[in-house]
Amino acid sequence: EVQLVESGGGLIQPGGSLRLSCAASGFTVSSNYMSWVRQAPGKGLEWVSVIYSGGSTYYADSVKGRFTISRDNSKNTLYLQMNSLRAEDTAVYYCARVAITMVRGALRPYYYYGMDVWGQGTTVTVSS
Amino acid sequence: EIVLTQSPGTLSLSPGERATLSCRASQSVSSSYLAWYQQKPGQAPRLLIYGASSRATGIPDRFSGSGSGTDFTLTISRLEPEDFAVYYCQQYGSSRTWTFGQGTKVEIK
């Protein structure tokens, strides 16, 4: 069964650090684009970061320089290292697999993107 | 950065009615990079539509997506009780970042 299970959330003081984990089963993390998405209490979804299968990483401006996405291929696990945490980082953090579907067009292939597998989320609360 | 604006914020409808949700982008978006998600309270989002109009695996055919450029639409042809939820559009941008709309809540009238 294809599954993602997050862990590592908790209560942390402002300025502190936390590392979230996302253990995958049924597929290989390193062969896929993998992403983190968060949702503040009562708010909408906010994209946080992505790591490509080739290893390139990208971040939302709101977390750039403070958060680091990485993976451990031997453990088939995705991570999010969060430093210098702020109250506004309080949210449920989801990891997700990005599915890329190729469709052959008349002149060239097209690539469709969608986050097709999600974990159940882990809650991070930043408060003193 | 592309901003996605969804409307209406809340849609009040009865089971069996048709729901039309709008997602407008601040600049042109490739249809290949536009997706829709459904989220129910206490649950993770679920992928409904990718490539603006392709249904994800296991999604009923009452869900359909359309649009191009800056205007995209998610249509639920006949609302079932399990369809009352929040819906988000999402785009993948040229700067290698993703953006979500603020969501549309479909509630029971």
XYZ file of N, CA and C in Angstrom:
711
model
N 0.838 -1.198 0.000
C 0.000 0.000 0.000
C 0.876 1.253 0.000
N 0.530 2.192 -0.841
C 1.242 3.469 -0.909
C 0.808 4.335 0.267
N 1.768 4.780 1.070
C 1.434 5.493 2.296
C 2.549 6.433 2.716
N 2.165 7.528 3.353
C 3.096 8.472 3.966
C 2.693 8.677 5.416
N 3.668 8.618 6.316
C 3.390 8.810 7.739
C 4.351 9.844 8.300
N 3.777 10.984 8.728
C 4.594 12.054 9.305
C 4.764 11.863 10.807
N 5.848 12.426 11.325
C 6.088 12.443 12.766
C 7.022 13.590 13.090
N 7.160 13.876 14.378
C 8.123 14.884 14.796
C 7.529 16.212 15.230
N 6.230 16.375 15.069
C 5.613 17.624 15.493
C 5.556 17.751 17.002
N 5.227 18.951 17.459
C 5.122 19.168 18.897
C 5.085 20.639 19.229
N 5.200 20.925 20.515
C 5.219 22.294 21.019
C 6.659 22.755 21.142
N 6.965 23.902 20.550
C 8.326 24.409 20.561
C 8.287 25.910 20.800
N 9.283 26.426 21.497
C 9.335 27.852 21.773
C 9.813 28.632 20.553
N 9.389 29.884 20.435
C 9.894 30.718 19.331
C 11.409 30.746 19.320
N 11.977 30.649 18.106
C 13.423 30.604 17.953
C 13.992 29.204 17.986
N 13.180 28.240 18.357
C 13.650 26.862 18.454
C 13.692 26.147 17.118
N 14.108 24.868 17.185
C 14.237 24.030 15.995
C 13.471 22.732 16.176
N 13.056 22.190 15.047
C 12.315 20.936 15.036
C 12.576 20.241 13.717
N 12.628 18.915 13.733
C 12.760 18.179 12.483
C 11.575 17.254 12.309
N 10.885 17.429 11.192
C 9.760 16.566 10.849
C 10.250 15.432 9.953
N 9.647 14.273 10.124
C 9.948 13.112 9.295
C 8.697 12.665 8.563
N 8.894 12.055 7.419
C 7.793 11.530 6.614
C 8.256 10.202 6.033
N 7.803 9.114 6.622
C 8.206 7.785 6.189
C 7.276 7.284 5.090
N 7.867 6.864 3.991
C 7.084 6.393 2.856
C 7.106 4.875 2.763
N 6.015 4.309 2.283
C 5.943 2.880 1.994
C 5.176 2.687 0.691
N 5.544 1.649 -0.042
C 4.864 1.339 -1.292
C 5.423 2.058 -2.506
N 6.360 2.950 -2.305
C 7.032 3.626 -3.416
C 8.363 4.183 -2.903
N 9.186 4.650 -3.841
C 10.530 5.123 -3.492
C 10.570 6.641 -3.475
N 10.908 7.205 -2.320
C 10.950 8.660 -2.167
C 11.909 9.294 -3.167
N 13.069 8.719 -3.338
C 14.109 9.336 -4.159
C 13.757 9.347 -5.652
N 12.781 8.579 -6.060
C 12.372 8.541 -7.469
C 11.267 9.533 -7.780
N 10.828 10.251 -6.789
C 9.703 11.156 -6.940
C 10.042 12.561 -6.476
N 9.259 13.538 -6.946
C 9.246 14.842 -6.330
C 8.451 14.675 -5.025
N 8.969 15.252 -3.939
C 8.285 15.175 -2.663
C 8.152 16.572 -2.089
N 7.040 16.851 -1.452
C 6.754 18.211 -1.020
C 6.244 18.250 0.419
N 6.378 19.410 1.034
C 5.750 19.704 2.322
C 4.738 20.833 2.104
N 3.574 20.676 2.693
C 2.500 21.661 2.641
C 2.000 21.846 4.073
N 1.691 23.067 4.454
C 1.203 23.292 5.813
C -0.135 24.001 5.807
N -0.809 23.910 6.949
C -2.119 24.530 7.107
C -2.231 25.074 8.524
N -2.219 26.400 8.628
C -2.393 27.051 9.924
C -3.824 26.819 10.421
N -4.039 26.880 11.716
C -5.381 26.613 12.265
C -6.452 27.473 11.618
N -7.458 26.824 11.062
C -8.573 27.528 10.449
C -8.272 28.205 9.132
N -7.096 27.955 8.581
C -6.683 28.629 7.350
C -6.570 27.642 6.192
N -6.160 28.165 5.038
C -6.014 27.352 3.847
C -4.655 26.668 3.769
N -4.430 26.026 2.635
C -3.192 25.301 2.411
C -2.094 26.247 1.941
N -0.885 26.018 2.428
C 0.279 26.803 2.021
C 1.406 25.859 1.653
N 1.888 25.955 0.431
C 3.024 25.153 0.012
C 4.282 25.647 0.720
N 5.127 24.698 1.161
C 6.320 25.040 1.937
C 7.608 24.764 1.154
N 7.737 23.536 0.625
C 9.005 23.163 0.014
C 8.828 21.931 -0.862
N 9.790 21.731 -1.769
C 9.809 20.548 -2.625
C 11.243 20.095 -2.820
N 11.427 18.793 -2.956
C 12.711 18.232 -3.369
C 12.459 17.381 -4.601
N 13.223 17.649 -5.643
C 13.073 16.901 -6.882
C 13.784 15.560 -6.777
N 13.453 14.655 -7.662
C 14.120 13.358 -7.687
C 15.621 13.526 -7.905
N 16.006 14.551 -8.631
C 17.424 14.806 -8.867
C 18.137 15.477 -7.713
N 17.361 15.905 -6.697
C 17.956 16.487 -5.502
C 17.799 17.992 -5.373
N 17.365 18.679 -6.419
C 17.157 20.124 -6.315
C 16.051 20.425 -5.315
N 16.217 21.540 -4.613
C 15.243 21.917 -3.589
C 14.753 23.347 -3.803
N 13.492 23.587 -3.444
C 12.888 24.898 -3.591
C 12.001 25.164 -2.376
N 11.872 26.473 -2.044
C 11.168 26.850 -0.830
C 10.239 28.036 -1.072
N 9.196 28.108 -0.268
C 8.366 29.299 -0.231
C 9.173 30.418 0.403
N 8.913 31.643 -0.013
C 9.649 32.790 0.533
C 9.515 32.872 2.051
N 8.380 32.439 2.581
C 8.107 32.554 4.012
C 9.022 31.671 4.874
N 9.650 30.668 4.261
C 10.497 29.759 5.041
C 11.933 29.696 4.528
N 12.193 30.374 3.420
C 13.522 30.313 2.813
C 14.576 30.794 3.799
N 15.664 30.014 3.911
C 16.744 30.362 4.835
C 16.556 29.823 6.235
N 15.344 29.340 6.539
C 15.073 28.801 7.882
C 14.770 27.300 7.839
N 14.133 26.849 6.772
C 13.749 25.443 6.647
C 14.628 24.763 5.602
N 14.877 23.472 5.819
C 15.646 22.672 4.861
C 14.945 21.339 4.629
N 14.686 21.048 3.378
C 14.093 19.761 3.011
C 15.210 18.807 2.614
N 15.065 17.552 2.992
C 16.070 16.556 2.640
C 15.425 15.180 2.652
N 16.190 14.175 2.281
C 15.679 12.802 2.295
C 16.810 11.852 2.625
N 16.436 10.707 3.165
C 17.379 9.625 3.435
C 16.922 8.439 2.587
N 17.652 8.178 1.534
C 17.235 7.131 0.605
C 17.231 5.758 1.267
N 18.160 5.520 2.176
C 18.242 4.209 2.828
C 17.027 3.949 3.730
N 16.434 5.029 4.235
C 15.266 4.895 5.114
C 13.964 5.206 4.380
N 14.092 5.601 3.107
C 12.917 5.965 2.308
C 12.073 7.009 3.044
N 12.750 8.006 3.563
C 12.117 9.004 4.425
C 12.476 10.419 3.981
N 11.472 11.280 4.058
C 11.609 12.702 3.752
C 11.686 13.467 5.076
N 12.433 14.563 5.082
C 12.574 15.363 6.297
C 12.309 16.843 6.016
N 11.961 17.554 7.077
C 11.909 19.011 7.025
C 12.550 19.517 8.317
N 13.741 20.095 8.183
C 14.423 20.716 9.315
C 13.954 22.156 9.413
N 13.383 22.506 10.562
C 12.821 23.841 10.739
C 13.590 24.555 11.840
N 14.245 25.642 11.495
C 15.013 26.440 12.449
C 14.386 27.814 12.609
N 14.790 28.515 13.649
C 14.313 29.889 13.904
C 12.799 29.965 13.799
N 12.140 29.052 14.474
C 10.684 28.968 14.352
C 9.990 30.194 14.929
N 8.885 30.542 14.280
C 8.084 31.704 14.656
C 6.656 31.260 14.956
N 5.921 32.118 15.630
C 4.522 31.788 15.934
C 3.732 31.504 14.663
N 4.049 32.219 13.599
C 3.308 32.044 12.350
C 3.634 30.741 11.620
N 4.595 29.970 12.142
C 4.870 28.644 11.587
C 3.957 27.582 12.197
N 3.149 27.967 13.179
C 2.204 27.036 13.792
C 1.217 26.531 12.742
N 1.171 25.211 12.577
C 0.341 24.629 11.524
C 0.379 23.103 11.604
N -0.507 22.500 10.864
C -0.392 21.080 10.554
C 0.479 20.973 9.313
N 1.499 20.133 9.380
C 2.423 19.959 8.266
C 2.153 18.609 7.612
N 1.905 18.666 6.305
C 1.678 17.473 5.514
C 2.848 17.244 4.569
N 3.233 15.991 4.386
C 4.123 15.662 3.279
C 3.261 15.068 2.168
N 3.723 15.226 0.944
C 2.945 14.759 -0.196
C 3.863 14.330 -1.325
N 3.423 13.335 -2.072
C 4.135 12.927 -3.279
C 3.581 13.713 -4.456
N 4.475 14.185 -5.301
C 4.052 14.878 -6.508
C 4.062 13.875 -7.661
N 2.892 13.601 -8.195
C 2.787 12.707 -9.347
C 2.993 13.513 -10.623
N 3.811 12.981 -11.500
C 4.048 13.637 -12.787
C 3.573 12.693 -13.885
N 2.586 13.140 -14.619
C 2.005 12.326 -15.685
C 2.409 12.914 -17.027
N 3.002 12.075 -17.876
C 3.390 12.544 -19.200
C 2.307 12.187 -20.215
N 1.934 13.177 -21.016
C 0.962 12.959 -22.084
C 1.606 13.400 -23.389
N 1.585 12.523 -24.383
C 2.218 12.854 -25.669
C 1.306 13.783 -26.455
N 1.833 14.977 -26.770
C 1.080 15.905 -27.606
C 1.481 15.741 -29.058
N 0.870 16.543 -29.918
C 1.132 16.450 -31.365
C 2.582 16.803 -31.683
N 3.108 17.780 -30.927
C 4.455 18.267 -31.226
C 5.463 17.916 -30.143
N 4.968 17.769 -28.909
C 5.884 17.519 -27.786
C 5.106 16.887 -26.644
N 5.830 16.304 -25.687
C 5.125 15.765 -24.514
C 4.725 16.885 -23.560
N 3.637 16.640 -22.812
C 3.192 17.547 -21.769
C 3.305 16.820 -20.449
N 3.659 17.563 -19.409
C 3.818 16.975 -18.082
C 2.809 17.604 -17.137
N 1.986 16.744 -16.536
C 0.959 17.192 -15.614
C 1.417 16.907 -14.189
N 1.192 17.850 -13.280
C 1.642 17.721 -11.903
C 0.451 17.739 -10.952
N 0.512 16.865 -9.962
C -0.518 16.878 -8.916
C 0.002 16.109 -7.714
N -0.375 16.546 -6.519
C 0.068 15.874 -5.297
C -0.925 14.757 -4.984
N -0.541 13.525 -5.294
C -1.519 12.439 -5.281
C -1.519 11.573 -4.030
N -0.473 11.640 -3.225
C -0.439 10.875 -1.975
C -0.051 11.834 -0.861
N -0.834 11.824 0.215
C -0.625 12.727 1.342
C -0.527 11.934 2.642
N 0.270 12.449 3.564
C 0.268 11.883 4.899
C -0.905 12.434 5.701
N -0.995 11.997 6.945
C -2.111 12.422 7.798
C -1.828 13.758 8.486
N -0.585 14.207 8.417
C -0.210 15.489 8.998
C 0.356 15.361 10.403
N 1.237 16.292 10.753
C 1.787 16.371 12.107
C 1.704 17.838 12.539
N 1.319 18.060 13.779
C 1.044 19.416 14.254
C 2.258 20.037 14.913
N 2.585 21.232 14.470
C 3.664 22.026 15.052
C 3.046 23.270 15.689
N 3.338 23.466 16.964
C 2.847 24.647 17.675
C 4.042 25.412 18.208
N 4.171 26.656 17.764
C 5.265 27.512 18.203
C 4.704 28.535 19.175
N 5.068 28.365 20.430
C 4.516 29.247 21.467
C 5.401 29.198 22.710
N 5.442 30.318 23.416
C 6.197 30.364 24.661
C 5.296 30.016 25.847
N 5.192 36.399 -8.644
C 4.519 35.236 -8.098
C 3.049 35.245 -8.514
N 2.588 34.120 -8.991
C 1.192 34.019 -9.421
C 0.278 33.858 -8.211
N -0.778 34.637 -8.171
C -1.786 34.548 -7.116
C -3.043 33.902 -7.694
N -3.568 32.928 -6.980
C -4.810 32.264 -7.380
C -5.944 32.758 -6.482
N -7.010 33.246 -7.100
C -8.157 33.746 -6.355
C -9.362 32.874 -6.653
N -9.912 32.257 -5.620
C -11.056 31.376 -5.792
C -12.345 32.104 -5.414
N -13.391 31.778 -6.144
C -14.708 32.347 -5.835
C -15.798 31.333 -6.144
N -16.923 31.402 -5.406
C -17.096 32.254 -4.223
C -16.334 31.687 -3.035
N -16.320 32.420 -1.929
C -15.678 31.901 -0.724
C -16.455 30.741 -0.148
N -17.782 30.862 -0.194
C -18.668 29.811 0.290
C -19.803 29.628 -0.706
N -20.135 28.381 -0.958
C -21.217 28.033 -1.874
C -22.230 27.191 -1.091
N -23.445 27.684 -0.957
C -24.489 26.965 -0.208
C -25.448 26.307 -1.193
N -25.436 24.994 -1.223
C -26.238 24.252 -2.187
C -26.875 23.034 -1.523
N -27.831 22.446 -2.212
C -28.496 21.237 -1.716
C -27.977 20.017 -2.454
N -28.024 18.851 -1.834
C -27.643 17.624 -2.549
C -28.432 17.506 -3.853
N -27.731 17.073 -4.893
C -28.345 16.942 -6.207
C -28.139 18.162 -7.095
N -27.795 19.290 -6.502
C -27.566 20.505 -7.296
C -26.163 20.492 -7.927
N -25.988 21.410 -8.853
C -24.722 21.549 -9.569
C -23.885 22.613 -8.875
N -22.587 22.334 -8.698
C -21.676 23.290 -8.085
C -20.643 23.732 -9.112
N -20.448 25.049 -9.199
C -19.458 25.610 -10.111
C -18.513 26.483 -9.318
N -17.243 26.073 -9.263
C -16.223 26.769 -8.488
C -15.222 27.392 -9.445
N -14.814 28.607 -9.140
C -13.925 29.351 -10.018
C -12.548 29.547 -9.384
N -11.531 29.531 -10.225
C -10.148 29.791 -9.815
C -9.546 30.712 -10.865
N -9.200 31.917 -10.458
C -8.642 32.896 -11.383
C -7.200 33.192 -11.016
N -6.307 33.131 -12.011
C -4.888 33.382 -11.792
C -4.530 34.818 -12.149
N -3.551 35.379 -11.439
C -3.143 36.771 -11.663
C -2.385 36.926 -12.972
N -1.891 35.830 -13.523
C -1.290 35.810 -14.850
C -1.476 34.420 -15.428
N -1.235 34.279 -16.707
C -1.541 33.038 -17.394
C -0.800 31.847 -16.787
N -1.528 30.759 -16.640
C -1.008 29.512 -16.074
C -1.128 28.409 -17.119
N -0.107 27.602 -17.248
C -0.223 26.450 -18.133
C -1.252 25.482 -17.576
N -2.138 25.026 -18.424
C -3.172 24.081 -17.973
C -2.559 22.818 -17.384
N -1.366 22.479 -17.880
C -0.699 21.265 -17.385
C -0.419 21.343 -15.891
N -0.305 22.563 -15.388
C 0.161 22.773 -14.021
C -0.948 23.177 -13.063
N -2.207 22.999 -13.460
C -3.324 23.414 -12.618
C -4.035 22.177 -12.052
N -4.180 22.127 -10.742
C -4.812 20.985 -10.075
C -5.877 21.464 -9.093
N -6.772 20.558 -8.752
C -7.826 20.822 -7.764
C -7.784 19.744 -6.681
N -8.052 20.161 -5.440
C -8.063 19.260 -4.297
C -9.340 19.452 -3.490
N -9.722 18.379 -2.813
C -10.842 18.407 -1.882
C -10.292 18.136 -0.484
N -10.775 18.883 0.497
C -10.373 18.619 1.875
C -11.587 18.631 2.791
N -11.723 17.569 3.554
C -12.778 17.480 4.561
C -12.178 17.746 5.936
N -12.999 18.185 6.901
C -12.477 18.521 8.229
C -11.671 17.383 8.849
N -10.478 17.714 9.343
C -9.636 16.745 10.020
C -8.933 15.768 9.105
N -9.055 15.990 7.792
C -8.418 15.086 6.839
C -7.396 15.814 5.978
N -6.500 15.036 5.399
C -5.554 15.579 4.434
C -6.282 15.886 3.129
N -5.748 16.788 2.335
C -6.340 17.044 1.017
C -6.292 15.786 0.143
N -7.199 15.767 -0.848
C -7.244 14.670 -1.815
C -7.201 15.255 -3.207
N -6.346 14.719 -4.057
C -6.240 15.197 -5.437
C -7.481 14.780 -6.212
N -8.120 15.760 -6.840
C -9.303 15.492 -7.670
C -8.964 15.563 -9.160
N -8.354 16.675 -9.544
C -8.123 17.006 -10.942
C -6.683 17.460 -11.122
N -6.012 16.984 -12.170
C -4.696 17.495 -12.530
C -4.710 17.836 -14.016
N -3.753 18.657 -14.433
C -3.745 19.071 -15.826
C -5.016 19.806 -16.215
N -5.617 20.481 -15.261
C -6.830 21.291 -15.405
C -8.101 20.489 -15.649
N -7.989 19.310 -16.288
C -9.221 18.601 -16.666
C -9.152 17.083 -16.531
N -8.044 16.535 -16.085
C -7.910 15.077 -15.953
C -8.256 14.651 -14.528
N -9.175 13.695 -14.421
C -9.544 13.205 -13.100
C -8.479 12.272 -12.545
N -8.186 12.430 -11.255
C -7.243 11.535 -10.590
C -7.883 10.163 -10.403
N -7.064 9.203 -10.081
C -7.524 7.832 -9.911
C -8.618 7.741 -8.858
N -9.722 7.100 -9.226
C -10.795 6.854 -8.279
C -11.765 8.007 -8.088
N -11.580 9.092 -8.809
C -12.469 10.253 -8.656
C -13.709 10.061 -9.530
N -14.899 10.212 -8.954
C -16.139 10.000 -9.727
C -16.275 10.990 -10.870
N -16.996 10.567 -11.919
C -17.084 11.425 -13.110
C -18.044 12.591 -12.931
N -18.650 12.742 -11.763
C -19.436 13.957 -11.514
C -18.520 15.165 -11.289
N -17.223 14.903 -11.048
C -16.236 15.969 -10.919
C -15.598 16.213 -12.285
N -15.564 17.479 -12.702
C -14.893 17.804 -13.951
C -14.196 19.151 -13.830
N -13.094 19.286 -14.556
C -12.350 20.530 -14.559
C -12.222 21.068 -15.971
N -12.154 22.382 -16.063
C -12.009 23.016 -17.372
C -11.299 24.339 -17.208
N -10.980 24.945 -18.350
C -10.389 26.270 -18.330
C -9.006 26.308 -18.927
N -8.526 27.542 -19.103
C -7.189 27.772 -19.638
C -6.802 29.207 -19.356
N -5.504 29.489 -19.537
C -5.038 30.860 -19.346
C -5.113 31.298 -17.894
N -6.061 32.165 -17.593
C -6.193 32.666 -16.231
C -7.481 32.215 -15.542
N -8.367 31.548 -16.255
C -9.667 31.170 -15.682
C -9.902 29.667 -15.738
N -10.102 29.089 -14.582
C -10.305 27.654 -14.460
C -11.542 27.389 -13.610
N -12.191 26.258 -13.890
C -13.441 25.925 -13.217
C -13.450 24.465 -12.802
N -13.937 24.234 -11.578
C -14.238 22.881 -11.119
C -15.756 22.780 -11.040
N -16.307 21.759 -11.670
C -17.752 21.553 -11.662
C -18.072 20.203 -11.032
N -19.034 20.230 -10.119
C -19.575 18.989 -9.561
C -21.000 18.906 -10.081
N -21.259 17.935 -10.928
C -22.516 17.932 -11.685
C -23.742 17.754 -10.785
N -23.677 16.819 -9.867
C -24.762 16.596 -8.920
C -24.153 16.297 -7.557
N -24.353 17.212 -6.622
C -23.719 17.077 -5.319
C -24.246 15.872 -4.539
N -23.288 15.071 -4.071
C -23.600 13.975 -3.153
C -23.290 14.451 -1.733
N -23.874 13.832 -0.725
C -23.621 14.273 0.661
C -22.132 14.321 1.013
N -21.346 13.424 0.446
C -19.911 13.386 0.769
C -19.091 14.457 0.046
N -19.723 15.237 -0.813
C -19.008 16.272 -1.573
C -18.925 17.597 -0.834
N -19.629 17.708 0.290
C -19.590 18.982 1.016
C -18.257 19.049 1.768
N -17.447 20.011 1.354
C -16.046 20.076 1.771
C -15.473 21.407 1.303
N -14.160 21.578 1.519
C -13.454 22.745 0.994
C -12.628 22.306 -0.214
N -12.639 23.140 -1.251
C -11.935 22.833 -2.483
C -10.873 23.891 -2.753
N -9.689 23.410 -3.143
C -8.572 24.295 -3.427
C -8.064 24.070 -4.846
N -7.730 25.159 -5.525
C -6.979 25.035 -6.764
C -5.508 25.263 -6.434
N -4.649 24.785 -7.310
C -3.202 24.854 -7.085
C -2.510 24.969 -8.433
N -1.431 25.750 -8.476
C -0.661 25.812 -9.707
C 0.825 25.617 -9.391
N 1.529 25.080 -10.388
C 2.976 24.876 -10.303
C 3.602 25.910 -11.231
N 4.424 26.787 -10.657
C 4.929 27.912 -11.416
C 6.309 27.701 -12.031
N 6.665 28.626 -12.901
C 7.954 28.549 -13.596
C 9.125 28.735 -12.647
N 8.872 29.324 -11.487
C 9.937 29.503 -10.491
C 10.103 28.275 -9.615
N 9.462 27.177 -10.046
C 9.586 25.890 -9.331
C 8.926 25.937 -7.962
N 7.906 26.760 -7.847
C 7.157 26.837 -6.595
C 5.692 26.556 -6.875
N 4.983 26.151 -5.849
C 3.555 25.864 -5.943
C 2.752 26.949 -5.207
N 1.545 27.187 -5.670
C 0.653 28.155 -5.036
C -0.736 27.555 -4.936
N -1.380 27.762 -3.792
C -2.775 27.347 -3.617
C -3.678 28.569 -3.629
N -4.903 28.377 -4.093
C -5.929 29.378 -3.870
C -6.364 29.326 -2.419
N -7.202 30.285 -2.028
C -7.589 30.379 -0.616
C -8.703 29.412 -0.247
N -9.295 28.756 -1.251
C -10.299 27.731 -0.991
C -11.730 28.217 -1.162
N -12.593 27.297 -1.547
C -14.050 27.519 -1.603
C -14.710 26.436 -0.764
N -15.535 26.855 0.177
C -16.264 25.911 1.006
C -17.623 25.639 0.373
N -17.910 24.380 0.134
C -19.224 23.977 -0.367
C -19.994 23.415 0.817
N -21.045 24.124 1.219
C -21.804 23.735 2.400
C -23.231 23.387 2.042
N -23.858 22.641 2.935
C -25.239 22.219 2.709
C -26.188 23.379 3.011
N -27.051 23.646 2.050
C -28.021 24.730 2.211
C -29.190 24.300 3.106
